[in-house]
PDB file of C-alpha atoms in Angstrom:
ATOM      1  CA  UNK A   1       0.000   0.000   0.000  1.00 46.00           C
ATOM      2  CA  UNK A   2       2.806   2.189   1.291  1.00 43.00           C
ATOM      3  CA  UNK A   3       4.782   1.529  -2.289  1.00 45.00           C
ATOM      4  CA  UNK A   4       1.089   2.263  -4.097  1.00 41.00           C
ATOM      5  CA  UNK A   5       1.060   5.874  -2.298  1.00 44.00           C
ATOM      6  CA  UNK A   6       4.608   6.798  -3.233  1.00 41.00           C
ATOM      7  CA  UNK A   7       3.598   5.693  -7.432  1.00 40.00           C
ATOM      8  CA  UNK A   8      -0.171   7.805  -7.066  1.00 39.00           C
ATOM      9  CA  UNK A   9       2.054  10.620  -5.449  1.00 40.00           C
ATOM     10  CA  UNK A  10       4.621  10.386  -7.771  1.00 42.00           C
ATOM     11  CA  UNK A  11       2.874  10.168 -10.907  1.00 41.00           C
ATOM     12  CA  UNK A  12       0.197  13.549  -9.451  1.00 41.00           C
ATOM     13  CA  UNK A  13       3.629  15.658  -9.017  1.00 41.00           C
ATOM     14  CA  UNK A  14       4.633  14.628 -12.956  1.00 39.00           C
ATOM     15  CA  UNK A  15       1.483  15.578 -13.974  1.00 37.00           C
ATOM     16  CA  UNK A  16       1.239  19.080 -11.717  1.00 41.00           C
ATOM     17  CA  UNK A  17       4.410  19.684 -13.968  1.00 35.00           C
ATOM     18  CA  UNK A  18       3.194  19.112 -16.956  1.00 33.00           C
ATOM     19  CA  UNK A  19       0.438  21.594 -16.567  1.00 32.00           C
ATOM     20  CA  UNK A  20       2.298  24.154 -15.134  1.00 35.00           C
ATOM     21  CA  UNK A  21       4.824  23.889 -18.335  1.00 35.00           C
ATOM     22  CA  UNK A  22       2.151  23.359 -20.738  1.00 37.00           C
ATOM     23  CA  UNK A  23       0.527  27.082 -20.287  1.00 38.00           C
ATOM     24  CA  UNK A  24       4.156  28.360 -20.487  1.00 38.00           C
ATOM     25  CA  UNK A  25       4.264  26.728 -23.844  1.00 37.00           C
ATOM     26  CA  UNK A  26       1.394  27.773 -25.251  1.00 36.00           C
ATOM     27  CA  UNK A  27       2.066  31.097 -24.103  1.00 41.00           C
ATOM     28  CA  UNK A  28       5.760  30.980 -26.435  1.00 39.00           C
ATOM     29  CA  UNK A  29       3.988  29.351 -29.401  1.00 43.00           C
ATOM     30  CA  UNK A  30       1.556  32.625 -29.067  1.00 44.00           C
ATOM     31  CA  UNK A  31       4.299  35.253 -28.870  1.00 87.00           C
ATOM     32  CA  UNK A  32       5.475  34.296 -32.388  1.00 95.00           C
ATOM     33  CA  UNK A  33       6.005  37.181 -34.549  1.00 97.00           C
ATOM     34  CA  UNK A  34       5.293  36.533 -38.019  1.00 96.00           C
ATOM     35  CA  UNK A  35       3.828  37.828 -41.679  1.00 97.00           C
ATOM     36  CA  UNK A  36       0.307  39.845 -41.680  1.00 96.00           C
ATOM     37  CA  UNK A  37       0.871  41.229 -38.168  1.00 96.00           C
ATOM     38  CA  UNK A  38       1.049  44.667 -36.880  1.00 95.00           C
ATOM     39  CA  UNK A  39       2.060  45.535 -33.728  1.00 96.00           C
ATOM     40  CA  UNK A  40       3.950  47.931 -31.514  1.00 94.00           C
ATOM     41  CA  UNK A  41       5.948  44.467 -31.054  1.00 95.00           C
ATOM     42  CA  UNK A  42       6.744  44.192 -34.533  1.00 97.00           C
ATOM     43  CA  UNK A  43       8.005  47.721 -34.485  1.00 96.00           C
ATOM     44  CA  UNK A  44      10.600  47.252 -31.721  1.00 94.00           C
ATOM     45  CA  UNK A  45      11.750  44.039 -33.943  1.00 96.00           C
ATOM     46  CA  UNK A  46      12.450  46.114 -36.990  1.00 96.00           C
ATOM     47  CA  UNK A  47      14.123  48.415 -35.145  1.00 95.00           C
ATOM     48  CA  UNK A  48      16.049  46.542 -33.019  1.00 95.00           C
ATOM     49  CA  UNK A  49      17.137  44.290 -36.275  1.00 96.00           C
ATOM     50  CA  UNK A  50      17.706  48.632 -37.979  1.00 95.00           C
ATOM     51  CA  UNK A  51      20.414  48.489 -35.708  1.00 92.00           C
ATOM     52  CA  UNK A  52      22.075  45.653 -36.064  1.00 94.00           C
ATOM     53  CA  UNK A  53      22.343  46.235 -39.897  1.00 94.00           C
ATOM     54  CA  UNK A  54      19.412  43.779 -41.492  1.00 97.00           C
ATOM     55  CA  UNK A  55      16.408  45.748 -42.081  1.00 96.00           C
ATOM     56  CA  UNK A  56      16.707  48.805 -44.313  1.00 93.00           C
ATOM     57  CA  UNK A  57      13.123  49.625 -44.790  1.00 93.00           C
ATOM     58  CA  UNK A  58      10.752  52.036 -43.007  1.00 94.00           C
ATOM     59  CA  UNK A  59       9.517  50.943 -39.789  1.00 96.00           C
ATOM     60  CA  UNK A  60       5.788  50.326 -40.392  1.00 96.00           C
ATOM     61  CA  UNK A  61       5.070  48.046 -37.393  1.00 96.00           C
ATOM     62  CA  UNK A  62       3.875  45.445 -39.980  1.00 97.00           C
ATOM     63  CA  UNK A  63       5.210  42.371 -40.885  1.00 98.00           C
ATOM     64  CA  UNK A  64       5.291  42.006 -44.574  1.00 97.00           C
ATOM     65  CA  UNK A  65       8.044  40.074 -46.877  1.00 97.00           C
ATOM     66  CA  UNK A  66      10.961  42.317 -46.032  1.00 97.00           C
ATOM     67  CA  UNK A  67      10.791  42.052 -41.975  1.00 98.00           C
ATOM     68  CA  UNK A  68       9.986  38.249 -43.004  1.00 98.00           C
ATOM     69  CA  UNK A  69      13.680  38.244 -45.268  1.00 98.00           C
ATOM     70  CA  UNK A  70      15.545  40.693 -42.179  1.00 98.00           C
ATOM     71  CA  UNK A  71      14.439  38.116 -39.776  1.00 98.00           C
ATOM     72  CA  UNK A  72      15.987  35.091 -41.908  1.00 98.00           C
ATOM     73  CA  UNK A  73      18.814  36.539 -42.704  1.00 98.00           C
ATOM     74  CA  UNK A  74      19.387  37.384 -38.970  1.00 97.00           C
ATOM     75  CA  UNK A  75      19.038  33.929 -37.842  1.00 97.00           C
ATOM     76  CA  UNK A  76      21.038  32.272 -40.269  1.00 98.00           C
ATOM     77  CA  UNK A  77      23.983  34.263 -39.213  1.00 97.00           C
ATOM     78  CA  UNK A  78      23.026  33.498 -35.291  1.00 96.00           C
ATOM     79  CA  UNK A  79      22.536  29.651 -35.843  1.00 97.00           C
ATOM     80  CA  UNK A  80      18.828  29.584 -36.021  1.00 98.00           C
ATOM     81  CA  UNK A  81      16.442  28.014 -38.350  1.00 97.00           C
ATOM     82  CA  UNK A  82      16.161  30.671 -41.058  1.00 98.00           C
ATOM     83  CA  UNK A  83      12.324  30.552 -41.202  1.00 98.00           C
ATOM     84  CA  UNK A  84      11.165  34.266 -41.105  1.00 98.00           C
ATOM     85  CA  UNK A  85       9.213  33.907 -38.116  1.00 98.00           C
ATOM     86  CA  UNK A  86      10.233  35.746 -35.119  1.00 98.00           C
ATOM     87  CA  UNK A  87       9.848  33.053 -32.297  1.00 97.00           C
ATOM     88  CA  UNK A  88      10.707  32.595 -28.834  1.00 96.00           C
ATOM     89  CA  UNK A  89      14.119  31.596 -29.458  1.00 96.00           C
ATOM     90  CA  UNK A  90      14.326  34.650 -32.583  1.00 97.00           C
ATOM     91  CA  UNK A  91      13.554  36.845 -29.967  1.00 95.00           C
ATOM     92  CA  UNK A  92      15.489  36.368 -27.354  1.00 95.00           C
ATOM     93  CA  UNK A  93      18.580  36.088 -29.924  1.00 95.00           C
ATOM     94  CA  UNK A  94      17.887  39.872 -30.601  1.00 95.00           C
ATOM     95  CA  UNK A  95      17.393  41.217 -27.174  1.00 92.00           C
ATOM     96  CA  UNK A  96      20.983  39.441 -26.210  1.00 94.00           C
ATOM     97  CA  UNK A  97      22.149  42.390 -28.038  1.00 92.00           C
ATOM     98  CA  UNK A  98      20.313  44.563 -26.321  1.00 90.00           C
ATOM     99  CA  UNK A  99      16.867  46.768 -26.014  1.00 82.00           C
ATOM    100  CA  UNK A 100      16.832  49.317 -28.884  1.00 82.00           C
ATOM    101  CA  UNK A 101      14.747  52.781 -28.015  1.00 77.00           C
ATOM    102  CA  UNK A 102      11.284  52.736 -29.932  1.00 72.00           C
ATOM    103  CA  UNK A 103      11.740  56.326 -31.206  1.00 90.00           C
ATOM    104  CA  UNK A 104       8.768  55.576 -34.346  1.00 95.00           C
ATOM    105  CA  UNK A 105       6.625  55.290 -31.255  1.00 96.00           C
ATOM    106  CA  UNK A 106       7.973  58.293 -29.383  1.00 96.00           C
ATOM    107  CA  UNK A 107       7.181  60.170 -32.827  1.00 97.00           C
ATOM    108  CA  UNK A 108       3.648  58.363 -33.229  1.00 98.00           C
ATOM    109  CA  UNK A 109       2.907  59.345 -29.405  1.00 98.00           C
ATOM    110  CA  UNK A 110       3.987  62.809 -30.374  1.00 97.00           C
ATOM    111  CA  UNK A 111       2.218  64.134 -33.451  1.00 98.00           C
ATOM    112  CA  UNK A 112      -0.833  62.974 -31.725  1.00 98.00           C
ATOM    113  CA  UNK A 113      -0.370  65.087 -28.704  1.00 98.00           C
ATOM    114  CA  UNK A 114       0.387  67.895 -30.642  1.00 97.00           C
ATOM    115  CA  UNK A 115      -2.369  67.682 -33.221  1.00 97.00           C
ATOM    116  CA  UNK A 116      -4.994  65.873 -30.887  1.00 97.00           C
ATOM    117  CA  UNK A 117      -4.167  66.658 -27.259  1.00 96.00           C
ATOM    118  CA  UNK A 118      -7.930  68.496 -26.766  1.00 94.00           C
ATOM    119  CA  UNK A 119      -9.722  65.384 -28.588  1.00 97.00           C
ATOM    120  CA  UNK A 120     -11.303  62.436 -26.788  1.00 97.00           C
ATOM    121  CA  UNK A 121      -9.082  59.137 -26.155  1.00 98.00           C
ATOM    122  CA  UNK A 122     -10.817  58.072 -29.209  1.00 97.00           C
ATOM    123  CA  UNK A 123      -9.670  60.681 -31.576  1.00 97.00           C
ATOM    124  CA  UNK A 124      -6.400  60.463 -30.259  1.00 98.00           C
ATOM    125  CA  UNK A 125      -5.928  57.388 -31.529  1.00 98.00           C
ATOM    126  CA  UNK A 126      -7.467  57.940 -34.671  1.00 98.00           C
ATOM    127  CA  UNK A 127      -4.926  60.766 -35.336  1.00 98.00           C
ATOM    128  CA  UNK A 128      -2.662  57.590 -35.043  1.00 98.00           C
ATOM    129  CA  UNK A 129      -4.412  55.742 -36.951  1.00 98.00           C
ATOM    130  CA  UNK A 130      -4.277  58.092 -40.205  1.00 98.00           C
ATOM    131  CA  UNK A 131      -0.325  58.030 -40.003  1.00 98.00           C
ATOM    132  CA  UNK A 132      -0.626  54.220 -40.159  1.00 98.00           C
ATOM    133  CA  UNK A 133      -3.052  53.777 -42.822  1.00 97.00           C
ATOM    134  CA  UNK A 134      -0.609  56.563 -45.095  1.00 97.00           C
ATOM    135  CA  UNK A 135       2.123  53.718 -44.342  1.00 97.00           C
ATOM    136  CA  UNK A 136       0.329  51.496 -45.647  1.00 95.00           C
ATOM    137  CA  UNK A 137      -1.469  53.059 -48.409  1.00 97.00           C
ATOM    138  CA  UNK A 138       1.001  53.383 -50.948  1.00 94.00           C
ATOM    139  CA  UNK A 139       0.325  57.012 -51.847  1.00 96.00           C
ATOM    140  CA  UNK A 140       3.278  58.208 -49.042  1.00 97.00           C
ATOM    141  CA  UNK A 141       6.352  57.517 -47.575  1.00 96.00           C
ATOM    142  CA  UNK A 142       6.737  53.832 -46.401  1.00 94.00           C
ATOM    143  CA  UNK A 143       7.761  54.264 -42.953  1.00 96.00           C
ATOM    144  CA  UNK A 144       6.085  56.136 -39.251  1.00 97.00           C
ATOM    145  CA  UNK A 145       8.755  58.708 -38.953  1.00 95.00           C
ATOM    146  CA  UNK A 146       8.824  59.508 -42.976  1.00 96.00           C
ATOM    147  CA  UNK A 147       5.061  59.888 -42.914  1.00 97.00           C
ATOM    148  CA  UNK A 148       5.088  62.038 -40.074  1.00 97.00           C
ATOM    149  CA  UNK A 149       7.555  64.571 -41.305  1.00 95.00           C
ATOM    150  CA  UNK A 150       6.595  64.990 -44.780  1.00 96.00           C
ATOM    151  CA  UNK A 151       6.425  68.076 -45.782  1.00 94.00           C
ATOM    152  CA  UNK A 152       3.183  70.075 -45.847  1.00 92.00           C
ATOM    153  CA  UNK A 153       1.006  67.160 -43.885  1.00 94.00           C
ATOM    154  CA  UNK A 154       0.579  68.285 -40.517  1.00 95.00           C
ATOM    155  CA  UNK A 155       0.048  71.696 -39.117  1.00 92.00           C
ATOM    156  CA  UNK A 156       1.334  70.554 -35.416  1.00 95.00           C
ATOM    157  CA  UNK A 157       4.995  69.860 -37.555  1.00 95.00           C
ATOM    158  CA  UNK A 158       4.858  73.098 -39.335  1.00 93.00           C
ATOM    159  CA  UNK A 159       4.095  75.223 -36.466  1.00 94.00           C
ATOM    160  CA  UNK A 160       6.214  73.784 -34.411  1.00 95.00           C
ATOM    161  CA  UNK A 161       4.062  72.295 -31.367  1.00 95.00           C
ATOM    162  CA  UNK A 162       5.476  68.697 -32.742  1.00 96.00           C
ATOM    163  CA  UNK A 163       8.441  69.711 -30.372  1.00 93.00           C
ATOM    164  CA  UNK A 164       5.649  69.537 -27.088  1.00 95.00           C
ATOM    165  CA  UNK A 165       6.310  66.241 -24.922  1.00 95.00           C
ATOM    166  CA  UNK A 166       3.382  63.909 -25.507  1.00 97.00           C
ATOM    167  CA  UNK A 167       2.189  62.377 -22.292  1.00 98.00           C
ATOM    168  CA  UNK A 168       1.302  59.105 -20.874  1.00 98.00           C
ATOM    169  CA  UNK A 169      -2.580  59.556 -22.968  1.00 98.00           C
ATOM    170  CA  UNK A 170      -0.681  60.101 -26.180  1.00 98.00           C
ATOM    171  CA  UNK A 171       1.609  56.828 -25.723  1.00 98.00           C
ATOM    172  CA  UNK A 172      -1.549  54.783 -24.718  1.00 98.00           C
ATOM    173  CA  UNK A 173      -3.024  56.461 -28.273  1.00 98.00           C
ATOM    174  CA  UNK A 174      -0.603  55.405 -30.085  1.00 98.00           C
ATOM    175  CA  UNK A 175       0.065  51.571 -28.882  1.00 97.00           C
ATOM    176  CA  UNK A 176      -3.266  51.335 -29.672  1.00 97.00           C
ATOM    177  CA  UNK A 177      -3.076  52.340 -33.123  1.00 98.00           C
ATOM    178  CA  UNK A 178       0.047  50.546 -33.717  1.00 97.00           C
ATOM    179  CA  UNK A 179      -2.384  47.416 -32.125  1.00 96.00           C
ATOM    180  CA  UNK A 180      -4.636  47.453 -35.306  1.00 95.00           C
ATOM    181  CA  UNK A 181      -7.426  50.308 -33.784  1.00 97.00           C
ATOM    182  CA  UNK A 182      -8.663  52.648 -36.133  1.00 98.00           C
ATOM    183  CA  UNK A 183     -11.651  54.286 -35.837  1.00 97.00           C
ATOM    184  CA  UNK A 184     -11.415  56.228 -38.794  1.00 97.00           C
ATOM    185  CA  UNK A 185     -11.778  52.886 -41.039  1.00 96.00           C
ATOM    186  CA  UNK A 186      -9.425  53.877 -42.947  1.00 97.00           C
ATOM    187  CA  UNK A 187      -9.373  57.029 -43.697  1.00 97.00           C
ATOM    188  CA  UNK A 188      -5.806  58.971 -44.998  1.00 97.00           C
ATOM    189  CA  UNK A 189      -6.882  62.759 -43.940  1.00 96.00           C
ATOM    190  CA  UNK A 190      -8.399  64.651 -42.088  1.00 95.00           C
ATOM    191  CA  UNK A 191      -9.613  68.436 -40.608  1.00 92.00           C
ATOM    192  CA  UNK A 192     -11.316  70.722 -38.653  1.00 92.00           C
ATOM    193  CA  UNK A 193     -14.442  72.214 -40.015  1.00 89.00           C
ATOM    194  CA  UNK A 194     -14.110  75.204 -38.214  1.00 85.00           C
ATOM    195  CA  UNK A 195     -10.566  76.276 -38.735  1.00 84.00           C
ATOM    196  CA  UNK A 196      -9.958  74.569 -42.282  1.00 75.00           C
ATOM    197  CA  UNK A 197      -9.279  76.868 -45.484  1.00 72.00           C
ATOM    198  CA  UNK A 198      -8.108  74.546 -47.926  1.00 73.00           C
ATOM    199  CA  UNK A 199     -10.735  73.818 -50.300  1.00 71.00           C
ATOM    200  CA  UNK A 200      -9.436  70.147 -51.225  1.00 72.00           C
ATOM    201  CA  UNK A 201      -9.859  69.158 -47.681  1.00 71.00           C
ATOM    202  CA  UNK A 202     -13.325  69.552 -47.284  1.00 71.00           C
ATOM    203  CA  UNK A 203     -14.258  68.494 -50.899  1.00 76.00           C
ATOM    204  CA  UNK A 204     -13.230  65.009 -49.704  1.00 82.00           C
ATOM    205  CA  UNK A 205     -15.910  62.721 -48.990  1.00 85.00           C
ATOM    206  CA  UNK A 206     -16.240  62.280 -45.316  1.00 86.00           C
ATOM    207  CA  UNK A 207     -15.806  58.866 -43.223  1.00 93.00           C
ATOM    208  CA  UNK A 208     -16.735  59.842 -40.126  1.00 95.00           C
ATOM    209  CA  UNK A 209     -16.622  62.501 -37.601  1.00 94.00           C
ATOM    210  CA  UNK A 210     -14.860  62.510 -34.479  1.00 95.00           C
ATOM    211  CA  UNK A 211     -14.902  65.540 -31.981  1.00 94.00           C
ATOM    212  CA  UNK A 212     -13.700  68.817 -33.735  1.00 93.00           C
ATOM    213  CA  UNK A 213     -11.774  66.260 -36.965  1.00 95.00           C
ATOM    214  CA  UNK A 214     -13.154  65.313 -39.608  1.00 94.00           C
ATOM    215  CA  UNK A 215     -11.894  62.071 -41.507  1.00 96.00           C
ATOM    216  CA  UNK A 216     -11.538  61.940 -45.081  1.00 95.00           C
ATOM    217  CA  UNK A 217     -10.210  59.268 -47.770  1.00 91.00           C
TER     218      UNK A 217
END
């Protein structure tokens, strides 16, 4: 009997470690970075794998075919299997050289604040939202920062309250944009009613209306 208790015992304590690993596991498998995602995640990887030398690009905090190629390229010179997909073990690879400074997020979390500071959390991050959909669009510049700075885009940049130090709203704003919210479905402009002059703004068709801005495609 005594032999009997020591087997039940013994086989409850492998089992209480399997499920505690098992979660754990899951948990990796999840974390996987990989093509048709966008994330603030997936910006820190192409920025940390910027400054190692692999990823020329824009950051765009989406994982297309040349974050895909970066990521290969950096594992088969670090002894991993080349596959594309930023994993557990991809990741970790990377941060063994250290964290890199998100500054496409410190320049997302800025143009907000200084174009949208008086608007509701929700047209904050819509704000962030039209600087991500202009990434992606095809009609400008490739990459956060790029879009951001163009010339003649934003009035906050021109005037020169871009320089103002978003705060912690701002950040939250723009992690959720970067997270795939946009609740201007869409759109790639946009204005205030009451302030606007130019005549090309508000012959746009409107999306949808969000405190004093106007969203446009």
């Amino acid at each position: 009997m005594k032999k009997l208790s020591i087997l039940i015992l013994s086989c409850a304590c492998m089992l209480g470690t399997v499920l505690s690993v098992a979660p754990g596991q899951a948990q990796a498998q999840t974390s996987a970075l990989k093509k048709g995602v966008q994330s603030e995640r997936v910006l820190e990887l192409q920025q940390q794998l910027h400054s190692l030398g692999y990823f020329k690009a824009g950051f765009t905090a989406y994982y297309g075919s040349l974050t895909s190629k970066a990521v290969a390229r950096f594992q088969r010179d670090n002894g991993l299997i080349p596959d594309g997909v930023a994993g557990a073990a991809t990741q970790a690879k990377l941060e063994s050289f250290g964290k890199v400074r998100v500054t496409a997020l410190d320049q997302l979390a800025r143009i907000i604040y200084s174009e949208a500071r008086g608007e509701s959390f929700e047209g904050q991050v819509a704000v962030g939202a039209v600087v991500l959909n202009r990434v992606q669009s095809g009609e400008f510049p490739s990459s956060i920062p790029d879009v951001i700075l163009q010339p003649g885009q934003f009035t906050a940049v021109q005037d020169g309250q871009y320089r103002l130090k978003p705060n912690k709203t701002a950040y939250r704003a723009a992690r959720q944009a970067l997270n795939g919210a946009d609740p201007t479905n869409g759109s790639l402009f946009y204005y205030n009613p009451a302030i606007a002059t130019a005549k090309w703004s508000k012959s746009r068709p409107a999306v949808i209306s969000l405190g004093r801005h106007t969203f446009t495609n």
